[in-house]
Amino acid sequence: MEAKGTDKVVCGYPLSIFFILVNELCESFSFYGTHAVLVLYFKYFLHWDDDLATSIYHTFAALCYLTPILGAIVADSWLGRLKTIISCAVVSAMGYVAMTVSAVHDITDLDKDGTPNHMTFHVVMAMVGLFLIALGTGGMQPCVPAFGGDQFNEYQKSQRRIFFSILYLCNKTGNFFSTIITPTIRAQECGIHSKQSCYPLAFGVPAALMVVALVVFISGSGLYYKAEPQGNIMLDVCKCIGFALKNRYRHRSKRFPKRQHWMDWADEKYDKLLIAQIKMVLRVLFLYIPLPMFWALFTQKGSRWTLQATTMDGNFGALVIQPDQMQTVNPILILTLVPIMDSLIYPLIKKCGFNFTPLKRMTVGMLLAAVAFICAALVQIEIDKTLPTFPSASQSQLKILNMGRNPVKVTLSNDELLDLPAAQANFGLIESHDYSNYSQIKNGKATFTIRTDSQSCEYSKEFGFGSSYTFFIPSTLIFGPACQDSVTAVEDIKPNSAHMALQIPQYFFITAGEVMFSVTSLEFSYSQAPSNMKAVLQAGWLFTVAVGSVIVLIVAEIAKLPQQWVEYVLFASLLMAVCIIFSIMAYFYTYIDPAEIEAQFKKDAGEVDDDDDDDDTRDQDDQESLRKM
């Protein structure tokens, strides 16, 4: 039996896989950590509106799930898995560095006021960085699990199965810690000339860990088993399908007899077993058609739901949750619900006599995702009750303050009459330009120092999430202990009063839907596809995730719904409709055993070969008889 790699074993496992697991842990931290703060970076650093931020976020997500197809082809047909992983890791690390540079506002902050003067530079660097990350990370996705599996010998099947579980656990562990750490870093303030939200460090930590992942992975290269590229099955499948379609078109005339399946038009050139295997894959891919709608909802937990959290109160007492940290609920629930579902829920349903097939589980998962968005819509309605009324694109807002001691009447341009009572506080003489622009401060208690050349006093106030205040400092301000009472605070925008805990139900339902839909669908797909077509199905599966992000992109840019809760209801309704279609498709689906079908084809092929050998023997005997005559 051929030994793989250096054949060094630790606790029954190849030593090489530990380098692969560390690489996966660091790489997933970098990927999910960047995702966690990305939409807020778009909104608050690049100053994009919610729709544009959502659109670019989902464009990036779509690219991340399209590039794995390219990565699989390059690895299997050209570079091999090891070189592909290293090359993609270098590209990905370059992308994270570019994102870090794009977030340093001091680079173009020429007047040192905290705002970049050349935003185009930051936008271009961010787009280049995201493209490189999508190209690099996407290219690694299909290669790392397969490369890890290559390290095991045939007698280590149980260890290989456990390795894939640990690999998944490393991925979710990186996800969990990144969605806690990077938002916490982002909430800090840093800068050279002025202090702003620390996006450079929030992207810099993932960049550093990506470099660590690359170094660790390369350091184990002497231990790896390196399989040579064997050709890509996806290319063979595409060529076979293309030939069948072209051949069918050439024989479209009625004088040619019909064939049982359109793929049968490829049997003039391709092996019947390959054609049968493609037929099995196409049956599964047909079921994939409605699936992007689920991903359209699921991926919004990193975009729309994060933006929703920015209008909520994250104060949990001793713990203050940042809006982008609410995504942590998903990996926590994943690690909790997967064992509960496998060891309790599914066995209990089976014990009750209900045949809970994989397709039925997937249908329930889609329903749960729709319920999650109904919950998000209800939460949004509660939030909207607490938000101020902002002007539309064709409107402006006017606020009039009567600073005098006598009431006045003001007639607006639309003949609306306003009665303004006398000022309730004596502000003293306020000269023109004696005011400041709004300043960004953290929530919680803040202390300000008011100074003159010779005197100073401190003023303290508690600030809530999303609040806005104007402080009036009178010219008659008396410095001393009574300073606090002399300053008048006017609440322009009330603090967020809807609590972030209201989002927990929607996260629970979307995660339960993910467990029943995502995990089950992979299990179903692998059970219904031939052994050599797993990569094709993996590519098709990732493609549905990419299409889901494109759906969000289209709705965000085209629908332009006036109320966010209406958009949530729209997505829930679309998924419900798709769920009905999918349940009908699932009802008529017949489960098969690909291994049994393949074995039957090979058996039939063997019998045909035997018959051909017998015919050849008889022909030789006849020819020998003729020569003797």
mmCIF file of N, CA, C and O in Angstrom, residues 371-462:
data_model
loop_
_atom_site.group_PDB
_atom_site.id
_atom_site.type_symbol
_atom_site.label_atom_id
_atom_site.label_comp_id
_atom_site.label_asym_id
_atom_site.label_seq_id
_atom_site.Cartn_x
_atom_site.Cartn_y
_atom_site.Cartn_z
ATOM 1 N N VAL A 371 -40.008 32.472 8.071
ATOM 2 C CA VAL A 371 -40.482 32.925 9.385
ATOM 3 C C VAL A 371 -39.498 33.925 9.989
ATOM 4 O O VAL A 371 -39.894 34.918 10.612
ATOM 5 N N ALA A 372 -38.189 33.676 9.797
ATOM 6 C CA ALA A 372 -37.166 34.585 10.319
ATOM 7 C C ALA A 372 -37.343 35.989 9.750
ATOM 8 O O ALA A 372 -37.195 36.993 10.462
ATOM 9 N N PHE A 373 -37.690 36.081 8.467
ATOM 10 C CA PHE A 373 -37.857 37.399 7.863
ATOM 11 C C PHE A 373 -39.179 38.051 8.263
ATOM 12 O O PHE A 373 -39.281 39.278 8.266
ATOM 13 N N ILE A 374 -40.168 37.255 8.594
ATOM 14 C CA ILE A 374 -41.392 37.829 9.175
ATOM 15 C C ILE A 374 -41.056 38.445 10.531
ATOM 16 O O ILE A 374 -41.514 39.553 10.868
ATOM 17 N N CYS A 375 -40.233 37.741 11.317
ATOM 18 C CA CYS A 375 -39.792 38.285 12.608
ATOM 19 C C CYS A 375 -38.999 39.573 12.397
ATOM 20 O O CYS A 375 -39.182 40.555 13.132
ATOM 21 N N ALA A 376 -38.116 39.600 11.382
ATOM 22 C CA ALA A 376 -37.335 40.799 11.097
ATOM 23 C C ALA A 376 -38.237 41.963 10.711
ATOM 24 O O ALA A 376 -37.988 43.117 11.091
ATOM 25 N N ALA A 377 -39.320 41.673 9.971
ATOM 26 C CA ALA A 377 -40.271 42.723 9.590
ATOM 27 C C ALA A 377 -40.987 43.286 10.810
ATOM 28 O O ALA A 377 -41.181 44.510 10.934
ATOM 29 N N LEU A 378 -41.380 42.405 11.737
ATOM 30 C CA LEU A 378 -42.054 42.863 12.962
ATOM 31 C C LEU A 378 -41.116 43.720 13.812
ATOM 32 O O LEU A 378 -41.539 44.736 14.379
ATOM 33 N N VAL A 379 -39.848 43.303 13.890
ATOM 34 C CA VAL A 379 -38.860 44.094 14.629
ATOM 35 C C VAL A 379 -38.680 45.461 13.969
ATOM 36 O O VAL A 379 -38.602 46.492 14.644
ATOM 37 N N GLN A 380 -38.648 45.473 12.626
ATOM 38 C CA GLN A 380 -38.461 46.738 11.908
ATOM 39 C C GLN A 380 -39.630 47.685 12.147
ATOM 40 O O GLN A 380 -39.445 48.909 12.264
ATOM 41 N N ILE A 381 -40.831 47.140 12.232
ATOM 42 C CA ILE A 381 -42.006 47.980 12.514
ATOM 43 C C ILE A 381 -41.875 48.635 13.881
ATOM 44 O O ILE A 381 -42.190 49.827 14.064
ATOM 45 N N GLU A 382 -41.387 47.868 14.865
ATOM 46 C CA GLU A 382 -41.174 48.434 16.199
ATOM 47 C C GLU A 382 -40.080 49.499 16.173
ATOM 48 O O GLU A 382 -40.186 50.532 16.841
ATOM 49 N N ILE A 383 -39.035 49.267 15.394
ATOM 50 C CA ILE A 383 -37.955 50.248 15.287
ATOM 51 C C ILE A 383 -38.465 51.538 14.653
ATOM 52 O O ILE A 383 -38.148 52.649 15.099
ATOM 53 N N ASP A 384 -39.267 51.402 13.590
ATOM 54 C CA ASP A 384 -39.766 52.574 12.873
ATOM 55 C C ASP A 384 -40.601 53.490 13.769
ATOM 56 O O ASP A 384 -40.643 54.707 13.542
ATOM 57 N N LYS A 385 -41.234 52.910 14.775
ATOM 58 C CA LYS A 385 -42.031 53.726 15.700
ATOM 59 C C LYS A 385 -41.152 54.660 16.532
ATOM 60 O O LYS A 385 -41.615 55.692 17.012
ATOM 61 N N THR A 386 -39.883 54.277 16.704
ATOM 62 C CA THR A 386 -38.986 55.048 17.571
ATOM 63 C C THR A 386 -38.067 55.985 16.801
ATOM 64 O O THR A 386 -37.399 56.826 17.407
ATOM 65 N N LEU A 387 -38.003 55.839 15.471
ATOM 66 C CA LEU A 387 -37.080 56.646 14.682
ATOM 67 C C LEU A 387 -37.679 58.004 14.350
ATOM 68 O O LEU A 387 -38.900 58.131 14.181
ATOM 69 N N PRO A 388 -36.853 59.037 14.224
ATOM 70 C CA PRO A 388 -37.355 60.336 13.784
ATOM 71 C C PRO A 388 -37.762 60.279 12.315
ATOM 72 O O PRO A 388 -37.348 59.383 11.577
ATOM 73 N N THR A 389 -38.595 61.221 11.915
ATOM 74 C CA THR A 389 -39.029 61.279 10.525
ATOM 75 C C THR A 389 -38.003 62.069 9.717
ATOM 76 O O THR A 389 -37.826 63.269 9.920
ATOM 77 N N PHE A 390 -37.305 61.365 8.820
ATOM 78 C CA PHE A 390 -36.290 62.018 8.004
ATOM 79 C C PHE A 390 -36.892 62.468 6.685
ATOM 80 O O PHE A 390 -37.824 61.840 6.156
ATOM 81 N N PRO A 391 -36.386 63.559 6.103
ATOM 82 C CA PRO A 391 -36.924 64.026 4.824
ATOM 83 C C PRO A 391 -36.554 63.076 3.696
ATOM 84 O O PRO A 391 -35.515 62.418 3.737
ATOM 85 N N SER A 392 -37.424 63.035 2.681
ATOM 86 C CA SER A 392 -37.126 62.227 1.505
ATOM 87 C C SER A 392 -36.136 62.978 0.622
ATOM 88 O O SER A 392 -35.685 64.080 0.945
ATOM 89 N N ALA A 393 -35.816 62.384 -0.537
ATOM 90 C CA ALA A 393 -34.835 62.992 -1.430
ATOM 91 C C ALA A 393 -35.309 64.337 -1.970
ATOM 92 O O ALA A 393 -34.503 65.181 -2.371
ATOM 93 N N SER A 394 -36.642 64.570 -1.994
ATOM 94 C CA SER A 394 -37.187 65.817 -2.546
ATOM 95 C C SER A 394 -37.644 66.778 -1.455
ATOM 96 O O SER A 394 -38.356 67.738 -1.731
ATOM 97 N N GLN A 395 -37.271 66.503 -0.203
ATOM 98 C CA GLN A 395 -37.725 67.331 0.913
ATOM 99 C C GLN A 395 -36.532 67.845 1.715
ATOM 100 O O GLN A 395 -35.407 67.369 1.576
ATOM 101 N N SER A 396 -36.823 68.851 2.559
ATOM 102 C CA SER A 396 -35.860 69.357 3.534
ATOM 103 C C SER A 396 -36.587 69.535 4.857
ATOM 104 O O SER A 396 -37.825 69.586 4.903
ATOM 105 N N GLN A 397 -35.826 69.611 5.944
ATOM 106 C CA GLN A 397 -36.407 69.816 7.260
ATOM 107 C C GLN A 397 -35.951 71.156 7.827
ATOM 108 O O GLN A 397 -34.815 71.593 7.586
ATOM 109 N N LEU A 398 -36.847 71.799 8.549
ATOM 110 C CA LEU A 398 -36.553 73.090 9.166
ATOM 111 C C LEU A 398 -36.953 73.043 10.628
ATOM 112 O O LEU A 398 -38.045 72.581 10.970
ATOM 113 N N LYS A 399 -36.067 73.490 11.502
ATOM 114 C CA LYS A 399 -36.351 73.571 12.926
ATOM 115 C C LYS A 399 -36.066 75.000 13.377
ATOM 116 O O LYS A 399 -34.987 75.537 13.111
ATOM 117 N N ILE A 400 -37.048 75.635 14.027
ATOM 118 C CA ILE A 400 -36.931 77.030 14.441
ATOM 119 C C ILE A 400 -36.879 77.093 15.960
ATOM 120 O O ILE A 400 -37.729 76.509 16.650
ATOM 121 N N LEU A 401 -35.881 77.788 16.484
ATOM 122 C CA LEU A 401 -35.734 77.984 17.926
ATOM 123 C C LEU A 401 -35.989 79.453 18.249
ATOM 124 O O LEU A 401 -35.398 80.348 17.633
ATOM 125 N N ASN A 402 -36.854 79.724 19.197
ATOM 126 C CA ASN A 402 -37.087 81.085 19.680
ATOM 127 C C ASN A 402 -36.151 81.328 20.861
ATOM 128 O O ASN A 402 -36.351 80.807 21.954
ATOM 129 N N MET A 403 -35.118 82.109 20.645
ATOM 130 C CA MET A 403 -34.126 82.372 21.677
ATOM 131 C C MET A 403 -34.478 83.602 22.523
ATOM 132 O O MET A 403 -33.782 83.913 23.487
ATOM 133 N N GLY A 404 -35.565 84.286 22.133
ATOM 134 C CA GLY A 404 -35.934 85.508 22.853
ATOM 135 C C GLY A 404 -36.787 85.246 24.069
ATOM 136 O O GLY A 404 -37.187 84.116 24.355
ATOM 137 N N ARG A 405 -37.113 86.335 24.759
ATOM 138 C CA ARG A 405 -37.921 86.227 25.981
ATOM 139 C C ARG A 405 -39.407 86.397 25.718
ATOM 140 O O ARG A 405 -40.222 86.261 26.626
ATOM 141 N N ASN A 406 -39.768 86.726 24.467
ATOM 142 C CA ASN A 406 -41.170 86.944 24.123
ATOM 143 C C ASN A 406 -41.626 85.931 23.089
ATOM 144 O O ASN A 406 -40.848 85.534 22.213
ATOM 145 N N PRO A 407 -42.889 85.494 23.149
ATOM 146 C CA PRO A 407 -43.404 84.554 22.140
ATOM 147 C C PRO A 407 -43.484 85.234 20.773
ATOM 148 O O PRO A 407 -43.700 86.440 20.677
ATOM 149 N N VAL A 408 -43.302 84.436 19.721
ATOM 150 C CA VAL A 408 -43.380 84.956 18.356
ATOM 151 C C VAL A 408 -44.213 84.016 17.500
ATOM 152 O O VAL A 408 -44.398 82.840 17.830
ATOM 153 N N LYS A 409 -44.712 84.537 16.351
ATOM 154 C CA LYS A 409 -45.454 83.746 15.377
ATOM 155 C C LYS A 409 -44.656 83.726 14.086
ATOM 156 O O LYS A 409 -44.156 84.758 13.631
ATOM 157 N N VAL A 410 -44.550 82.563 13.470
ATOM 158 C CA VAL A 410 -43.809 82.397 12.219
ATOM 159 C C VAL A 410 -44.719 81.763 11.184
ATOM 160 O O VAL A 410 -45.352 80.735 11.450
ATOM 161 N N THR A 411 -44.829 82.416 10.011
ATOM 162 C CA THR A 411 -45.629 81.873 8.910
ATOM 163 C C THR A 411 -44.685 81.265 7.877
ATOM 164 O O THR A 411 -43.808 81.957 7.335
ATOM 165 N N LEU A 412 -44.840 79.957 7.601
ATOM 166 C CA LEU A 412 -43.981 79.262 6.643
ATOM 167 C C LEU A 412 -44.473 79.496 5.219
ATOM 168 O O LEU A 412 -45.542 80.079 5.001
ATOM 169 N N SER A 413 -43.705 79.022 4.245
ATOM 170 C CA SER A 413 -44.024 79.255 2.837
ATOM 171 C C SER A 413 -45.328 78.602 2.410
ATOM 172 O O SER A 413 -45.956 79.031 1.453
ATOM 173 N N ASN A 414 -45.743 77.542 3.102
ATOM 174 C CA ASN A 414 -47.008 76.879 2.780
ATOM 175 C C ASN A 414 -48.152 77.424 3.629
ATOM 176 O O ASN A 414 -49.174 76.761 3.796
ATOM 177 N N ASP A 415 -47.951 78.666 4.180
ATOM 178 C CA ASP A 415 -48.949 79.369 4.995
ATOM 179 C C ASP A 415 -49.238 78.673 6.327
ATOM 180 O O ASP A 415 -50.241 78.976 6.983
ATOM 181 N N GLU A 416 -48.378 77.729 6.712
ATOM 182 C CA GLU A 416 -48.540 77.105 8.021
ATOM 183 C C GLU A 416 -48.048 78.078 9.091
ATOM 184 O O GLU A 416 -46.959 78.649 8.978
ATOM 185 N N LEU A 417 -48.867 78.259 10.132
ATOM 186 C CA LEU A 417 -48.540 79.220 11.187
ATOM 187 C C LEU A 417 -48.003 78.491 12.407
ATOM 188 O O LEU A 417 -48.602 77.535 12.893
ATOM 189 N N LEU A 418 -46.834 78.936 12.882
ATOM 190 C CA LEU A 418 -46.222 78.337 14.063
ATOM 191 C C LEU A 418 -46.209 79.354 15.192
ATOM 192 O O LEU A 418 -45.813 80.510 15.008
ATOM 193 N N ASP A 419 -46.658 78.936 16.375
ATOM 194 C CA ASP A 419 -46.581 79.764 17.581
ATOM 195 C C ASP A 419 -45.420 79.288 18.415
ATOM 196 O O ASP A 419 -45.410 78.149 18.904
ATOM 197 N N LEU A 420 -44.417 80.120 18.559
ATOM 198 C CA LEU A 420 -43.231 79.747 19.317
ATOM 199 C C LEU A 420 -43.242 80.482 20.647
ATOM 200 O O LEU A 420 -43.170 81.723 20.681
ATOM 201 N N PRO A 421 -43.365 79.760 21.766
ATOM 202 C CA PRO A 421 -43.343 80.433 23.077
ATOM 203 C C PRO A 421 -41.960 80.976 23.383
ATOM 204 O O PRO A 421 -40.987 80.684 22.692
ATOM 205 N N ALA A 422 -41.911 81.769 24.420
ATOM 206 C CA ALA A 422 -40.618 82.334 24.834
ATOM 207 C C ALA A 422 -39.688 81.212 25.272
ATOM 208 O O ALA A 422 -40.119 80.116 25.663
ATOM 209 N N ALA A 423 -38.396 81.487 25.191
ATOM 210 C CA ALA A 423 -37.392 80.493 25.571
ATOM 211 C C ALA A 423 -37.562 80.099 27.026
ATOM 212 O O ALA A 423 -37.822 80.950 27.895
ATOM 213 N N GLN A 424 -37.442 78.831 27.303
ATOM 214 C CA GLN A 424 -37.602 78.318 28.659
ATOM 215 C C GLN A 424 -36.323 78.454 29.479
ATOM 216 O O GLN A 424 -36.315 78.207 30.675
ATOM 217 N N ALA A 425 -35.236 78.819 28.816
ATOM 218 C CA ALA A 425 -33.958 79.001 29.520
ATOM 219 C C ALA A 425 -33.283 80.248 28.983
ATOM 220 O O ALA A 425 -33.459 80.622 27.827
ATOM 221 N N ASN A 426 -32.535 80.876 29.831
ATOM 222 C CA ASN A 426 -31.823 82.075 29.432
ATOM 223 C C ASN A 426 -30.438 81.676 28.914
ATOM 224 O O ASN A 426 -29.572 81.272 29.670
ATOM 225 N N PHE A 427 -30.255 81.780 27.594
ATOM 226 C CA PHE A 427 -29.006 81.355 26.998
ATOM 227 C C PHE A 427 -27.957 82.474 26.947
ATOM 228 O O PHE A 427 -26.828 82.249 26.565
ATOM 229 N N GLY A 428 -28.374 83.662 27.280
ATOM 230 C CA GLY A 428 -27.441 84.783 27.195
ATOM 231 C C GLY A 428 -27.236 85.200 25.751
ATOM 232 O O GLY A 428 -27.974 84.780 24.848
ATOM 233 N N LEU A 429 -26.253 85.987 25.511
ATOM 234 C CA LEU A 429 -25.978 86.478 24.167
ATOM 235 C C LEU A 429 -25.199 85.431 23.380
ATOM 236 O O LEU A 429 -24.145 84.980 23.796
ATOM 237 N N ILE A 430 -25.758 85.004 22.231
ATOM 238 C CA ILE A 430 -25.104 84.009 21.383
ATOM 239 C C ILE A 430 -24.689 84.691 20.097
ATOM 240 O O ILE A 430 -25.518 85.139 19.308
ATOM 241 N N GLU A 431 -23.400 84.792 19.902
ATOM 242 C CA GLU A 431 -22.892 85.434 18.699
ATOM 243 C C GLU A 431 -22.937 84.444 17.525
ATOM 244 O O GLU A 431 -22.977 83.223 17.703
ATOM 245 N N SER A 432 -22.931 84.964 16.300
ATOM 246 C CA SER A 432 -22.931 84.110 15.122
ATOM 247 C C SER A 432 -21.629 83.307 15.040
ATOM 248 O O SER A 432 -20.578 83.781 15.462
ATOM 249 N N HIS A 433 -21.748 82.123 14.495
ATOM 250 C CA HIS A 433 -20.622 81.193 14.299
ATOM 251 C C HIS A 433 -20.097 80.603 15.605
ATOM 252 O O HIS A 433 -19.090 79.923 15.585
ATOM 253 N N ASP A 434 -20.741 80.884 16.715
ATOM 254 C CA ASP A 434 -20.294 80.287 17.975
ATOM 255 C C ASP A 434 -20.949 78.909 18.141
ATOM 256 O O ASP A 434 -21.708 78.678 19.075
ATOM 257 N N TYR A 435 -20.668 78.049 17.217
ATOM 258 C CA TYR A 435 -21.232 76.698 17.287
ATOM 259 C C TYR A 435 -20.250 75.732 16.635
ATOM 260 O O TYR A 435 -19.306 76.140 15.953
ATOM 261 N N SER A 436 -20.470 74.447 16.856
ATOM 262 C CA SER A 436 -19.600 73.417 16.264
ATOM 263 C C SER A 436 -20.439 72.465 15.432
ATOM 264 O O SER A 436 -21.668 72.430 15.561
ATOM 265 N N ASN A 437 -19.779 71.702 14.586
ATOM 266 C CA ASN A 437 -20.460 70.619 13.875
ATOM 267 C C ASN A 437 -20.694 69.458 14.831
ATOM 268 O O ASN A 437 -20.112 69.385 15.909
ATOM 269 N N TYR A 438 -21.544 68.519 14.396
ATOM 270 C CA TYR A 438 -21.780 67.333 15.208
ATOM 271 C C TYR A 438 -20.499 66.516 15.324
ATOM 272 O O TYR A 438 -19.742 66.384 14.360
ATOM 273 N N SER A 439 -20.252 65.960 16.493
ATOM 274 C CA SER A 439 -19.099 65.100 16.739
ATOM 275 C C SER A 439 -19.573 63.704 17.093
ATOM 276 O O SER A 439 -20.588 63.544 17.790
ATOM 277 N N GLN A 440 -18.850 62.698 16.620
ATOM 278 C CA GLN A 440 -19.178 61.308 16.918
ATOM 279 C C GLN A 440 -18.569 60.916 18.261
ATOM 280 O O GLN A 440 -17.374 61.119 18.490
ATOM 281 N N ILE A 441 -19.398 60.386 19.156
ATOM 282 C CA ILE A 441 -18.909 59.903 20.443
ATOM 283 C C ILE A 441 -19.500 58.535 20.712
ATOM 284 O O ILE A 441 -20.489 58.134 20.105
ATOM 285 N N LYS A 442 -18.894 57.810 21.633
ATOM 286 C CA LYS A 442 -19.386 56.486 21.984
ATOM 287 C C LYS A 442 -20.629 56.599 22.856
ATOM 288 O O LYS A 442 -20.854 57.614 23.521
ATOM 289 N N ASN A 443 -21.407 55.509 22.859
ATOM 290 C CA ASN A 443 -22.545 55.480 23.765
ATOM 291 C C ASN A 443 -22.042 55.312 25.199
ATOM 292 O O ASN A 443 -20.910 54.895 25.439
ATOM 293 N N GLY A 444 -22.896 55.635 26.136
ATOM 294 C CA GLY A 444 -22.509 55.564 27.545
ATOM 295 C C GLY A 444 -22.239 56.950 28.102
ATOM 296 O O GLY A 444 -22.546 57.975 27.471
ATOM 297 N N LYS A 445 -21.651 57.008 29.258
ATOM 298 C CA LYS A 445 -21.393 58.291 29.913
ATOM 299 C C LYS A 445 -20.146 58.940 29.324
ATOM 300 O O LYS A 445 -19.110 58.313 29.172
ATOM 301 N N ALA A 446 -20.316 60.227 28.964
ATOM 302 C CA ALA A 446 -19.195 60.987 28.396
ATOM 303 C C ALA A 446 -19.014 62.263 29.215
ATOM 304 O O ALA A 446 -19.988 62.867 29.675
ATOM 305 N N THR A 447 -17.776 62.662 29.393
ATOM 306 C CA THR A 447 -17.442 63.871 30.167
ATOM 307 C C THR A 447 -16.719 64.855 29.257
ATOM 308 O O THR A 447 -15.779 64.483 28.543
ATOM 309 N N PHE A 448 -17.183 66.082 29.269
ATOM 310 C CA PHE A 448 -16.603 67.140 28.443
ATOM 311 C C PHE A 448 -15.970 68.195 29.357
ATOM 312 O O PHE A 448 -16.491 68.479 30.430
ATOM 313 N N THR A 449 -14.900 68.759 28.898
ATOM 314 C CA THR A 449 -14.229 69.831 29.649
ATOM 315 C C THR A 449 -14.413 71.155 28.913
ATOM 316 O O THR A 449 -14.060 71.258 27.720
ATOM 317 N N ILE A 450 -14.992 72.121 29.604
ATOM 318 C CA ILE A 450 -15.199 73.453 29.032
ATOM 319 C C ILE A 450 -14.125 74.362 29.601
ATOM 320 O O ILE A 450 -13.984 74.498 30.820
ATOM 321 N N ARG A 451 -13.342 74.982 28.712
ATOM 322 C CA ARG A 451 -12.187 75.755 29.161
ATOM 323 C C ARG A 451 -12.224 77.182 28.601
ATOM 324 O O ARG A 451 -12.703 77.419 27.493
ATOM 325 N N THR A 452 -11.692 78.084 29.368
ATOM 326 C CA THR A 452 -11.289 79.404 28.885
ATOM 327 C C THR A 452 -9.781 79.511 29.121
ATOM 328 O O THR A 452 -9.132 78.523 29.475
ATOM 329 N N ASP A 453 -9.244 80.688 28.982
ATOM 330 C CA ASP A 453 -7.804 80.841 29.185
ATOM 331 C C ASP A 453 -7.378 80.516 30.606
ATOM 332 O O ASP A 453 -6.291 79.982 30.837
ATOM 333 N N SER A 454 -8.266 80.805 31.568
ATOM 334 C CA SER A 454 -7.863 80.656 32.968
ATOM 335 C C SER A 454 -8.757 79.737 33.781
ATOM 336 O O SER A 454 -8.419 79.381 34.902
ATOM 337 N N GLN A 455 -9.909 79.343 33.234
ATOM 338 C CA GLN A 455 -10.861 78.548 34.013
ATOM 339 C C GLN A 455 -11.310 77.326 33.209
ATOM 340 O O GLN A 455 -11.221 77.303 31.980
ATOM 341 N N SER A 456 -11.847 76.334 33.935
ATOM 342 C CA SER A 456 -12.398 75.139 33.285
ATOM 343 C C SER A 456 -13.403 74.478 34.208
ATOM 344 O O SER A 456 -13.377 74.675 35.432
ATOM 345 N N CYS A 457 -14.289 73.703 33.614
ATOM 346 C CA CYS A 457 -15.243 72.890 34.383
ATOM 347 C C CYS A 457 -15.626 71.691 33.539
ATOM 348 O O CYS A 457 -15.427 71.688 32.319
ATOM 349 N N GLU A 458 -16.169 70.690 34.202
ATOM 350 C CA GLU A 458 -16.529 69.459 33.511
ATOM 351 C C GLU A 458 -18.039 69.283 33.456
ATOM 352 O O GLU A 458 -18.747 69.600 34.418
ATOM 353 N N TYR A 459 -18.500 68.778 32.287
ATOM 354 C CA TYR A 459 -19.929 68.517 32.087
ATOM 355 C C TYR A 459 -20.077 67.058 31.656
ATOM 356 O O TYR A 459 -19.392 66.593 30.734
ATOM 357 N N SER A 460 -20.962 66.315 32.313
ATOM 358 C CA SER A 460 -21.148 64.891 32.033
ATOM 359 C C SER A 460 -22.576 64.611 31.615
ATOM 360 O O SER A 460 -23.526 65.246 32.102
ATOM 361 N N LYS A 461 -22.712 63.621 30.691
ATOM 362 C CA LYS A 461 -24.052 63.207 30.270
ATOM 363 C C LYS A 461 -24.001 61.771 29.756
ATOM 364 O O LYS A 461 -22.995 61.320 29.202
ATOM 365 N N GLU A 462 -25.101 61.058 29.948
ATOM 366 C CA GLU A 462 -25.247 59.683 29.480
ATOM 367 C C GLU A 462 -25.826 59.702 28.063
ATOM 368 O O GLU A 462 -26.858 60.323 27.819
#
